[in-house]
Amino acid sequence: RPRVFSGIQPTADSFHLGNYLGAVRNWVAMQETSDAFYCVVDLHAITAGHDPAVLRNRTRLSVAQLLAVGLDPERCTLFVQSHVPEHAQLAWVLSCITGFGEAGRMVQFKDKSAKQGSDSASVGLFTYPILQAADILLYQADAVPVGEDQRQHLELTRDLAQRFNSRFGQTFTVPSVHIVKDTAKITDLQEPTVKMSKSASSPNGIIELLEDPARSAKKIKSAVTDTGREILYDEENKPGVSNLLTMYAALTARTIDELLEEYDGKGYGDLKKDLAEVVVDFVTPIQERTRAYLDDPGHLDKLLAIGADKARAVATATLDKAYRRVGFLPPG
Ligand code: AQP
């Protein structure tokens, strides 16, 4: 079975539909076919400023949501990044083989630091993709299921793995990027040319899995659609309608073509009304299951302790190997 690794940041109380359709849904599928490691990346979550109590709560919320959407700790390894210290240790080594200019070319850093201002953007935000590379390489992952926004970071991970291997000897598997094309980029409901995002979307642009379903329905009904009245899939000229169709198809396991046929002659209002219903039906049981996990924090902690043990068994072996290759004297 191929090994896969992926992570998600606990940077909001709720995941959004972009996180779910672009990445997490695929995690659930891949636990059946792969040796899957999934991580709530709390070290990443402190790169842009945070509140300690909020972070702790969001980490639990993230784990509960992942279980609620179908991750099964019997079928995958689910853990919290800070429980496995090897992530930070390997990140240091990788940061020493990363060029300053190379890291500076990362678009996510450029975007986020531009928003924060270069004096308030942290060095951690700058080295974020190097920590991400460490996450992936520690587990010798063959593939990394992520949304399109992560492609550049994955390319850096591949470059670092190849560089390390050629400098110090074969150590890391060079992972492939696994992007599910159809849902790689879910866009903002109010600004359908940009991705739906925890940090950048306006409240009306984002569907949160844990928000009041009636609110989600309202947001879909007031989503920005395009000029014209015909329901067509055309990302360039009809990005709003195309985004709604993408979500609709993914949530109902229908193809876009089937939907186009079904909505032939109907209006945007019909599409929105039906999609709103689909979303409400989708999130309601997820919310119930999430609440049940949150109501039993002892059980959640136990699952995470098991996950951390499983993860560490692999992570320590890789870090030991990398340390030896780099020339660190083994402790006596
Ligand atoms: N809009 C999206 N469409 C498809 N996939 C998406 N992902 C995020 N947004 C979309 C994928 O979700 C996974 C988790 O990523 P993350 O924890 O890095 O999430 P994030 O980047 O914090 O989420 P946001 O909303 O994108 O936050 P900002 O904008 O604040 O950074 C990844 O696999 C990602 O591709």
XYZ file of C-alpha atoms and ligand atoms in Angstrom:
367
model
C 0.000 0.000 0.000
C 1.338 3.424 -0.899
C 2.063 5.747 2.005
C 0.231 9.085 2.014
C 0.603 12.100 4.272
C -1.483 15.239 4.529
C -2.124 17.952 7.085
C -4.621 20.643 7.962
C -4.200 23.708 10.140
C -6.354 24.301 13.214
C -6.681 27.964 12.338
C -10.464 28.299 12.494
C -13.264 26.889 14.599
C -14.616 25.140 11.542
C -13.247 23.727 8.327
C -14.835 25.114 5.204
C -16.244 23.393 2.180
C -13.011 24.111 0.257
C -10.933 22.240 2.822
C -13.394 19.374 2.755
C -13.942 19.026 -0.995
C -10.371 19.963 -1.982
C -8.581 17.784 0.522
C -10.252 16.060 3.447
C -12.848 14.164 1.437
C -9.992 12.608 -0.402
C -8.283 11.708 2.858
C -11.304 9.639 3.791
C -11.163 7.775 0.480
C -7.410 7.239 0.680
C -7.464 5.614 4.099
C -9.015 2.599 2.368
C -6.320 2.237 -0.259
C -3.213 3.643 1.425
C -1.166 3.625 4.562
C -2.381 7.090 5.481
C -0.945 9.588 7.982
C -3.122 12.626 8.679
C -2.001 15.446 10.882
C -3.532 18.491 12.542
C -0.633 20.872 12.038
C -0.642 23.064 15.117
C 3.006 24.113 14.669
C 1.964 25.695 11.381
C -0.977 27.354 13.083
C 1.220 29.652 15.198
C 3.008 31.214 12.220
C 0.539 34.057 11.850
C -0.254 34.974 15.446
C -2.690 33.134 17.713
C -4.301 32.888 21.112
C -3.180 29.824 23.161
C -6.612 28.880 24.518
C -8.203 29.309 21.112
C -5.521 27.164 19.472
C -6.061 24.368 22.005
C -9.788 24.454 21.385
C -9.409 24.565 17.607
C -7.048 21.612 17.672
C -9.730 19.535 19.409
C -12.394 20.893 17.061
C -10.272 19.940 14.060
C -9.744 16.397 15.259
C -13.452 16.012 16.059
C -14.420 17.232 12.581
C -11.959 14.897 10.886
C -13.437 11.951 12.763
C -16.952 13.209 12.026
C -16.376 13.319 8.269
C -15.153 9.751 8.293
C -11.519 9.370 9.282
C -11.216 6.132 11.186
C -8.239 5.756 13.562
C -8.329 2.013 12.880
C -7.731 2.668 9.197
C -5.376 5.645 9.315
C -2.922 7.356 11.632
C -4.481 10.576 12.898
C -2.347 12.762 15.163
C -1.408 16.250 16.265
C 1.871 17.631 14.922
C 3.218 18.990 18.233
C 2.913 15.506 19.748
C 5.673 14.343 17.427
C 8.772 16.504 18.069
C 10.623 15.091 15.044
C 8.700 17.487 12.763
C 10.466 20.526 14.200
C 13.800 18.677 14.339
C 13.780 17.669 10.690
C 12.542 21.118 9.673
C 15.759 22.608 11.079
C 17.927 20.302 8.993
C 15.896 21.000 5.850
C 16.021 24.744 6.465
C 19.801 24.472 6.206
C 19.602 23.120 2.666
C 16.926 25.597 1.510
C 18.008 28.715 -0.317
C 16.818 32.028 1.070
C 15.706 33.130 -2.382
C 14.064 29.783 -3.011
C 11.918 30.169 0.127
C 11.238 33.776 -0.779
C 9.604 32.731 -4.028
C 6.735 30.976 -2.260
C 3.549 32.716 -3.326
C 1.680 31.952 -0.107
C 4.395 33.705 1.909
C 4.373 36.658 -0.437
C 0.580 36.983 -0.213
C 0.323 36.545 3.531
C 3.317 38.703 4.412
C 2.081 41.441 2.091
C -1.189 41.406 3.999
C 0.519 41.472 7.401
C 3.295 43.875 6.503
C 6.926 42.702 6.387
C 7.661 43.856 9.950
C 4.856 41.852 11.486
C 5.176 38.728 9.292
C 7.130 36.135 11.298
C 10.184 34.125 10.307
C 7.950 31.102 10.995
C 5.626 32.213 8.219
C 8.663 32.378 5.941
C 9.884 28.884 6.841
C 6.354 27.392 6.870
C 6.877 25.407 3.632
C 10.090 23.897 5.034
C 8.195 22.604 8.063
C 5.608 21.269 5.636
C 8.370 19.458 3.738
C 9.561 17.941 7.026
C 6.008 16.761 7.799
C 5.826 14.891 4.531
C 9.371 13.529 4.287
C 9.386 12.177 7.863
C 6.765 9.644 6.819
C 8.444 8.699 3.544
C 5.156 9.556 1.856
C 4.640 8.416 -1.733
C 1.775 10.857 -2.307
C 0.321 13.976 -0.727
C -3.384 14.703 -1.270
C -3.896 18.502 -1.208
C -5.757 21.290 -2.972
C -4.272 23.263 -5.856
C -3.088 26.069 -3.530
C -0.456 23.728 -2.091
C 1.173 22.740 -5.383
C 4.145 25.100 -5.087
C 4.931 23.926 -1.557
C 4.841 20.350 -2.743
C 7.305 21.150 -5.510
C 9.644 22.598 -2.880
C 9.248 19.429 -0.810
C 10.227 17.336 -3.815
C 13.241 19.561 -4.537
C 14.436 19.358 -0.927
C 14.072 15.576 -0.854
C 16.067 15.224 -4.064
C 18.724 17.688 -2.874
C 19.144 15.953 0.473
C 19.332 12.540 -1.183
C 21.952 13.607 -3.689
C 24.058 15.451 -1.096
C 23.929 12.952 1.743
C 22.731 9.674 0.225
C 19.317 8.156 -0.367
C 17.186 9.045 2.675
C 13.773 10.345 1.644
C 11.055 9.144 -0.696
C 10.322 11.866 -3.241
C 6.534 12.298 -2.954
C 4.108 12.886 -5.784
C 1.416 15.549 -5.617
C -2.119 14.192 -5.568
C -4.618 16.871 -6.540
C -8.188 15.882 -7.328
C -8.750 18.035 -10.361
C -12.504 18.476 -10.105
C -12.499 20.012 -6.646
C -8.943 21.331 -6.442
C -10.138 24.881 -5.989
C -13.456 25.763 -4.415
C -13.931 29.490 -4.716
C -15.350 32.216 -2.524
C -19.134 32.581 -2.893
C -18.894 36.353 -3.000
C -15.706 36.539 -5.048
C -15.768 33.463 -7.252
C -12.402 34.045 -8.892
C -10.444 33.576 -5.641
C -10.233 30.498 -3.439
C -12.520 30.020 -0.476
C -10.209 30.721 2.456
C -10.299 30.727 6.238
C -8.238 33.858 6.516
C -9.227 35.815 3.414
C -12.876 35.074 2.681
C -15.616 37.345 3.980
C -18.145 35.572 6.236
C -20.615 35.396 3.349
C -18.024 33.954 0.975
C -17.308 30.830 2.977
C -19.390 27.792 3.951
C -18.256 26.470 7.312
C -19.013 22.861 8.161
C -19.973 23.777 11.721
C -22.007 26.928 11.166
C -25.798 26.979 11.493
C -26.986 25.119 8.357
C -29.686 27.750 7.821
C -26.897 30.310 7.532
C -25.092 28.165 4.930
C -28.318 27.907 2.954
C -28.718 31.674 3.029
C -25.156 32.218 1.849
C -25.647 29.899 -1.102
C -28.852 31.639 -2.049
C -27.064 34.990 -2.024
C -23.906 33.725 -3.785
C -22.637 35.994 -6.547
C -23.677 34.555 -9.882
C -22.859 35.768 -13.314
C -24.526 37.766 -16.001
C -26.852 35.868 -18.292
C -29.406 33.378 -17.061
C -28.308 30.086 -18.490
C -26.746 27.453 -16.266
C -23.462 26.628 -17.951
C -20.118 25.338 -16.744
C -17.586 27.960 -17.811
C -14.938 28.815 -15.223
C -13.755 31.827 -17.157
C -17.007 33.572 -17.975
C -19.274 32.065 -15.328
C -17.036 31.422 -12.322
C -19.865 31.812 -9.793
C -22.228 29.303 -11.392
C -19.348 26.947 -12.169
C -18.313 26.950 -8.520
C -21.862 26.102 -7.436
C -21.975 23.275 -9.962
C -18.625 21.937 -8.751
C -19.832 21.823 -5.149
C -23.170 20.337 -6.152
C -21.585 17.588 -8.237
C -19.040 16.701 -5.559
C -21.613 16.532 -2.773
C -24.074 14.396 -4.717
C -21.643 12.202 -6.665
C -23.181 13.387 -9.928
C -21.257 14.665 -12.908
C -21.398 18.266 -14.050
C -22.900 17.025 -17.329
C -25.717 15.282 -15.504
C -26.444 18.471 -13.585
C -26.389 20.582 -16.747
C -28.933 18.297 -18.292
C -31.080 18.363 -15.191
C -31.015 22.165 -14.960
C -31.455 22.815 -18.639
C -34.047 25.572 -18.936
C -34.045 26.292 -15.203
C -32.675 29.403 -13.524
C -29.903 30.258 -11.058
C -32.496 30.443 -8.299
C -33.478 26.769 -8.760
C -29.852 25.665 -8.704
C -29.115 27.646 -5.555
C -32.229 26.444 -3.751
C -31.413 22.795 -4.447
C -27.726 23.155 -3.615
C -28.640 24.856 -0.343
C -30.695 21.788 0.548
C -27.869 19.450 -0.404
C -25.450 21.376 1.809
C -27.839 21.392 4.767
C -28.339 17.622 4.457
C -24.603 17.144 4.211
C -23.498 19.227 7.202
C -26.270 18.336 9.664
C -25.079 14.792 10.530
C -21.440 15.965 10.495
C -22.310 18.548 13.115
C -24.043 15.933 15.268
C -21.071 13.592 15.105
C -18.614 16.418 15.800
C -20.572 17.356 18.925
C -20.530 13.757 20.120
C -16.726 13.596 19.827
C -16.341 16.932 21.602
C -18.558 15.722 24.425
C -16.028 12.989 25.211
C -12.605 14.687 25.363
C -11.083 11.724 27.225
C -11.825 9.463 24.278
C -10.455 12.034 21.828
C -7.206 12.337 23.802
C -6.852 8.571 23.875
C -7.249 8.338 20.108
C -4.637 11.067 19.687
C -2.180 9.338 21.998
C -2.481 6.165 19.923
C -2.066 8.205 16.728
C 1.040 9.959 18.070
C 2.632 6.630 19.036
C 2.023 5.212 15.572
C 3.372 8.347 13.924
C 6.466 8.514 16.136
C 7.434 4.967 15.312
C 7.947 6.051 11.703
C 9.154 9.585 12.398
C 11.981 8.604 14.766
C 13.351 6.073 12.291
C 13.470 8.667 9.508
C 14.948 11.384 11.708
C 17.665 9.022 13.012
C 18.591 8.179 9.465
C 18.645 11.838 8.384
C 20.746 12.832 11.424
C 23.276 10.104 10.677
C 23.455 11.039 7.006
C 24.035 14.687 7.867
C 26.928 13.735 10.131
C 25.559 14.313 13.606
C 27.421 12.192 16.140
C 25.028 9.539 17.477
C 24.462 9.870 21.220
C 26.498 7.238 23.123
N -10.718 26.750 -1.550
C -10.130 25.570 -1.517
N -10.403 24.660 -2.477
C -9.813 23.448 -2.449
N -8.957 23.049 -1.497
C -8.659 23.918 -0.510
N -7.864 23.838 0.586
C -7.922 25.003 1.264
N -8.740 25.860 0.627
C -9.219 25.218 -0.469
C -7.098 22.650 0.964
O -7.402 22.352 2.317
C -6.299 21.690 2.911
C -6.054 22.260 4.264
O -5.289 23.400 4.118
P -4.782 24.311 5.247
O -4.941 23.761 6.587
O -3.473 24.848 4.821
O -5.883 25.278 5.109
P -5.647 26.668 4.921
O -4.730 26.915 3.778
O -5.369 27.242 6.250
O -7.107 26.952 4.525
P -7.386 28.155 3.833
O -8.807 28.409 3.947
O -6.748 28.072 2.500
O -6.689 29.182 4.793
P -5.746 30.329 4.429
O -6.278 30.932 3.192
O -5.911 31.144 5.650
O -4.388 29.745 4.299
C -5.127 21.860 1.938
O -4.888 20.634 1.298
C -5.607 22.881 0.970
O -5.075 22.670 -0.314
